[in-house]
Amino acid sequence: MVATVPFIQVTFDRFNALCFEGALPAVPIVLSRAGSFLGKMEYKVRRDFFGNIVSCHDYRLKISTGFDLREEELEDVVIHEMIHYYISFKNIRDNSAHGDAFRRIMDCINNEYGRHITVRHRSKAGENLVREGSEKVRRHVLCISTFPDGKSGVTVCASTKLLELRRLLPKRYRISNMEWYGSLDPFFNRFPRSNTPKIYRISAEDIKEHLEDAVPLEWHGRNLNPVER
């Protein structure tokens, strides 16, 4: 099934009562045609002078209609985002976006209610992508560029153009840092493989999530090799 606002609302209310003791206030539900995510809990953060989070506000639950999922899978997507909401709303400290606190709550819900929530939203190849994208495993060489404003972007590099892209990307864009990775994550299939310098903006959350299993690479002269640990 493809997400609808009524279904997401009913799902939210049901699992709010079942798994979160009704502690989560209702949030606006936004549908997106994005092919880069299944669900997101978005909110704004207020910080103090030292950069510590003081409060979060303006929550909204964003769900993609770009995927055709089984009802249970879509429910798990909503619950996944509700865990993020609960951690933020209750000001629970965690050590990463899907850290110990997130995993503890996720495992508890899975075990008690027979759910199959995962750290990453997963989908099966060929059967649930409504729009562009593929779950086929491909080898990617990635350049993650950081801009002076702190935002980031990704270049999925053609293997024959690595040296050229290394040289040209900083000339085309104002870049403060470049990091290189090897990845098999199907998330990066959605980006065109670049022969010319092109950077696609990517959120910090997506970078953190989808580089978890990536292999850091470093340049040795003209060769790009895995970082020795």
CSV table of C-alpha atoms in Angstrom, one decimal:
chain,number,residue,atom,x,y,z
A,1,MET,CA,0.0,0.0,0.0
A,2,VAL,CA,1.0,3.6,-0.5
A,3,ALA,CA,0.8,5.9,2.5
A,4,THR,CA,-2.2,8.1,3.1
A,5,VAL,CA,-2.8,10.7,5.8
A,6,PRO,CA,-5.8,8.8,7.3
A,7,PHE,CA,-3.8,5.6,7.5
A,8,ILE,CA,-0.8,7.3,9.1
A,9,GLN,CA,-3.0,9.1,11.6
A,10,VAL,CA,-4.8,5.9,12.7
A,11,THR,CA,-1.4,4.1,12.9
A,12,PHE,CA,0.1,7.0,15.0
A,13,ASP,CA,-2.8,7.0,17.4
A,14,ARG,CA,-2.9,3.3,17.7
A,15,PHE,CA,0.8,2.8,18.5
A,16,ASN,CA,1.0,5.9,20.6
A,17,ALA,CA,-1.5,4.3,23.0
A,18,LEU,CA,0.0,0.8,22.7
A,19,CYS,CA,3.7,1.5,22.8
A,20,PHE,CA,4.1,5.0,24.2
A,21,GLU,CA,1.3,5.2,26.8
A,22,GLY,CA,-0.3,8.0,24.9
A,23,ALA,CA,2.6,10.3,25.7
A,24,LEU,CA,3.1,11.8,22.2
A,25,PRO,CA,1.1,14.8,21.3
A,26,ALA,CA,-0.5,14.7,17.8
A,27,VAL,CA,1.8,16.1,15.0
A,28,PRO,CA,1.1,17.3,11.5
A,29,ILE,CA,1.4,14.5,8.9
A,30,VAL,CA,3.1,15.5,5.6
A,31,LEU,CA,3.2,13.3,2.6
A,32,SER,CA,6.2,13.5,0.2
A,33,ARG,CA,7.0,12.0,-3.2
A,34,ALA,CA,10.6,11.6,-2.1
A,35,GLY,CA,12.5,8.5,-3.2
A,36,SER,CA,15.4,9.1,-0.8
A,37,PHE,CA,13.6,8.2,2.4
A,38,LEU,CA,10.5,6.3,3.7
A,39,GLY,CA,9.9,8.4,6.8
A,40,LYS,CA,11.3,11.3,8.8
A,41,MET,CA,10.4,13.0,12.1
A,42,GLU,CA,11.3,16.6,11.5
A,43,TYR,CA,11.6,19.3,14.2
A,44,LYS,CA,13.3,22.5,15.1
A,45,VAL,CA,15.9,22.7,17.8
A,46,ARG,CA,16.6,25.6,20.2
A,47,ARG,CA,20.1,25.7,21.7
A,48,ASP,CA,21.7,27.6,24.5
A,49,PHE,CA,24.9,29.8,24.2
A,50,PHE,CA,27.1,26.7,24.5
A,51,GLY,CA,25.3,24.7,21.8
A,52,ASN,CA,23.4,22.4,24.1
A,53,ILE,CA,19.8,21.5,23.1
A,54,VAL,CA,17.3,23.4,25.3
A,55,SER,CA,14.1,22.3,23.6
A,56,CYS,CA,12.6,20.9,20.4
A,57,HIS,CA,9.5,22.2,18.7
A,58,ASP,CA,7.4,22.3,15.5
A,59,TYR,CA,7.4,18.5,15.1
A,60,ARG,CA,6.0,17.0,11.9
A,61,LEU,CA,5.9,13.4,10.6
A,62,LYS,CA,6.9,13.2,7.0
A,63,ILE,CA,6.1,9.9,5.1
A,64,SER,CA,7.0,9.2,1.5
A,65,THR,CA,4.4,8.0,-1.0
A,66,GLY,CA,7.2,7.0,-3.3
A,67,PHE,CA,7.1,3.4,-2.1
A,68,ASP,CA,4.5,0.6,-2.2
A,69,LEU,CA,4.8,-1.3,1.1
A,70,ARG,CA,2.9,-4.0,2.9
A,71,GLU,CA,0.7,-2.6,5.6
A,72,GLU,CA,2.9,-4.0,8.4
A,73,GLU,CA,6.0,-2.5,6.8
A,74,LEU,CA,4.4,1.0,6.6
A,75,GLU,CA,3.3,0.7,10.3
A,76,ASP,CA,6.9,-0.2,11.2
A,77,VAL,CA,8.1,3.0,9.4
A,78,VAL,CA,5.7,5.1,11.4
A,79,ILE,CA,6.7,3.4,14.7
A,80,HIS,CA,10.4,4.0,13.8
A,81,GLU,CA,9.8,7.7,13.5
A,82,MET,CA,7.7,7.7,16.6
A,83,ILE,CA,10.7,6.4,18.6
A,84,HIS,CA,12.7,9.4,17.3
A,85,TYR,CA,9.8,11.6,18.4
A,86,TYR,CA,9.6,10.0,21.8
A,87,ILE,CA,13.4,10.4,22.5
A,88,SER,CA,13.4,14.0,21.4
A,89,PHE,CA,10.1,14.9,23.2
A,90,LYS,CA,11.2,13.3,26.4
A,91,ASN,CA,14.7,14.8,26.1
A,92,ILE,CA,16.3,11.4,26.4
A,93,ARG,CA,20.0,11.4,25.8
A,94,ASP,CA,21.3,9.1,23.1
A,95,ASN,CA,24.8,8.6,21.7
A,96,SER,CA,23.8,8.8,18.0
A,97,ALA,CA,20.8,9.1,15.8
A,98,HIS,CA,20.1,5.3,16.2
A,99,GLY,CA,22.1,4.9,19.4
A,100,ASP,CA,21.7,2.8,22.5
A,101,ALA,CA,18.4,4.5,23.7
A,102,PHE,CA,16.8,4.2,20.3
A,103,ARG,CA,17.8,0.5,19.9
A,104,ARG,CA,16.6,-0.3,23.5
A,105,ILE,CA,13.1,1.1,22.8
A,106,MET,CA,13.1,-0.5,19.3
A,107,ASP,CA,14.0,-3.9,20.7
A,108,CYS,CA,11.4,-3.6,23.5
A,109,ILE,CA,8.6,-2.8,21.0
A,110,ASN,CA,9.7,-5.6,18.6
A,111,ASN,CA,9.9,-8.2,21.4
A,112,GLU,CA,6.6,-7.2,23.1
A,113,TYR,CA,4.4,-6.5,20.1
A,114,GLY,CA,6.0,-8.8,17.4
A,115,ARG,CA,7.1,-5.9,15.2
A,116,HIS,CA,10.0,-5.9,12.8
A,117,ILE,CA,11.3,-2.3,13.2
A,118,THR,CA,14.9,-1.9,12.1
A,119,VAL,CA,17.5,0.8,12.5
A,120,ARG,CA,17.3,1.5,8.8
A,121,HIS,CA,14.1,1.5,6.8
A,122,ARG,CA,14.6,-1.4,4.4
A,123,SER,CA,12.7,-2.3,1.2
A,124,LYS,CA,12.8,-5.3,-1.1
A,125,ALA,CA,14.2,-5.0,-4.5
A,126,GLY,CA,11.9,-4.4,-7.4
A,127,GLU,CA,8.6,-4.7,-5.6
A,128,ASN,CA,8.0,-1.5,-3.7
A,129,LEU,CA,9.6,1.4,-5.4
A,130,VAL,CA,7.0,3.5,-7.0
A,131,ARG,CA,9.4,5.9,-8.6
A,132,GLU,CA,13.1,6.0,-9.5
A,133,GLY,CA,15.6,4.1,-7.4
A,134,SER,CA,16.8,0.6,-7.1
A,135,GLU,CA,17.8,-1.8,-4.3
A,136,LYS,CA,20.4,-3.5,-6.5
A,137,VAL,CA,23.7,-3.8,-4.8
A,138,ARG,CA,26.4,-1.7,-6.6
A,139,ARG,CA,29.9,-0.6,-5.7
A,140,HIS,CA,30.1,3.1,-5.2
A,141,VAL,CA,33.0,5.4,-4.7
A,142,LEU,CA,31.7,8.5,-2.8
A,143,CYS,CA,33.1,11.9,-2.2
A,144,ILE,CA,31.4,13.7,0.7
A,145,SER,CA,32.0,17.4,0.5
A,146,THR,CA,31.4,19.8,3.3
A,147,PHE,CA,30.6,23.5,2.5
A,148,PRO,CA,31.7,26.5,4.6
A,149,ASP,CA,28.1,26.7,6.0
A,150,GLY,CA,28.5,23.3,7.5
A,151,LYS,CA,26.1,21.6,5.0
A,152,SER,CA,27.2,18.6,3.0
A,153,GLY,CA,26.8,17.0,-0.4
A,154,VAL,CA,27.7,13.7,-2.1
A,155,THR,CA,29.3,12.9,-5.4
A,156,VAL,CA,29.0,9.3,-6.7
A,157,CYS,CA,32.1,9.1,-8.7
A,158,ALA,CA,32.7,7.3,-12.0
A,159,SER,CA,35.7,5.0,-11.3
A,160,THR,CA,37.5,6.3,-14.3
A,161,LYS,CA,37.2,9.9,-13.2
A,162,LEU,CA,38.4,9.8,-9.6
A,163,LEU,CA,41.5,11.8,-10.1
A,164,GLU,CA,39.8,14.3,-12.3
A,165,LEU,CA,36.9,14.8,-9.8
A,166,ARG,CA,39.4,15.1,-6.9
A,167,ARG,CA,41.0,18.0,-8.8
A,168,LEU,CA,37.9,19.7,-10.2
A,169,LEU,CA,35.4,19.5,-7.4
A,170,PRO,CA,37.2,22.2,-5.3
A,171,LYS,CA,37.5,24.4,-8.3
A,172,ARG,CA,33.8,24.2,-9.2
A,173,TYR,CA,32.5,24.5,-5.6
A,174,ARG,CA,33.6,26.3,-2.4
A,175,ILE,CA,34.4,23.2,-0.3
A,176,SER,CA,36.0,23.2,3.2
A,177,ASN,CA,36.5,19.5,3.4
A,178,MET,CA,36.4,16.3,1.2
A,179,GLU,CA,36.1,12.8,2.5
A,180,TRP,CA,36.1,9.6,0.4
A,181,TYR,CA,34.3,6.3,1.0
A,182,GLY,CA,33.5,3.0,-0.6
A,183,SER,CA,29.9,1.8,-0.2
A,184,LEU,CA,27.5,-0.9,-1.3
A,185,ASP,CA,24.5,0.9,0.2
A,186,PRO,CA,21.6,0.9,-2.3
A,187,PHE,CA,20.7,4.4,-1.0
A,188,PHE,CA,23.4,5.9,-3.3
A,189,ASN,CA,21.9,4.2,-6.4
A,190,ARG,CA,19.6,7.2,-6.7
A,191,PHE,CA,22.4,9.6,-7.5
A,192,PRO,CA,23.8,9.8,-11.0
A,193,ARG,CA,27.3,8.4,-11.4
A,194,SER,CA,29.4,11.6,-12.1
A,195,ASN,CA,31.9,12.0,-14.8
A,196,THR,CA,32.0,15.7,-14.3
A,197,PRO,CA,32.1,17.7,-11.0
A,198,LYS,CA,28.6,17.7,-9.5
A,199,ILE,CA,27.6,17.7,-5.9
A,200,TYR,CA,24.1,16.7,-4.6
A,201,ARG,CA,23.0,18.1,-1.3
A,202,ILE,CA,22.4,15.5,1.4
A,203,SER,CA,21.2,15.8,5.0
A,204,ALA,CA,23.5,15.2,7.9
A,205,GLU,CA,21.1,12.5,9.1
A,206,ASP,CA,21.3,10.6,5.8
A,207,ILE,CA,25.1,10.9,5.8
A,208,LYS,CA,25.3,9.5,9.3
A,209,GLU,CA,22.9,6.7,8.6
A,210,HIS,CA,24.1,5.6,5.2
A,211,LEU,CA,27.8,5.8,5.9
A,212,GLU,CA,27.6,3.5,8.9
A,213,ASP,CA,28.8,0.5,6.8
A,214,ALA,CA,31.0,2.5,4.4
A,215,VAL,CA,34.7,2.0,4.1
A,216,PRO,CA,36.8,5.2,4.6
A,217,LEU,CA,39.2,5.7,1.7
A,218,GLU,CA,42.3,7.9,1.5
A,219,TRP,CA,44.6,9.1,-1.3
A,220,HIS,CA,48.1,7.7,-1.7
A,221,GLY,CA,49.5,9.7,-4.6
A,222,ARG,CA,47.3,8.8,-7.5
A,223,ASN,CA,45.6,5.8,-5.8
A,224,LEU,CA,42.6,5.7,-3.6
A,225,ASN,CA,42.9,3.0,-1.0
A,226,PRO,CA,41.1,1.8,2.2
A,227,VAL,CA,42.2,3.6,5.4
A,228,GLU,CA,44.5,1.3,7.3
A,229,ARG,CA,43.4,0.8,10.9
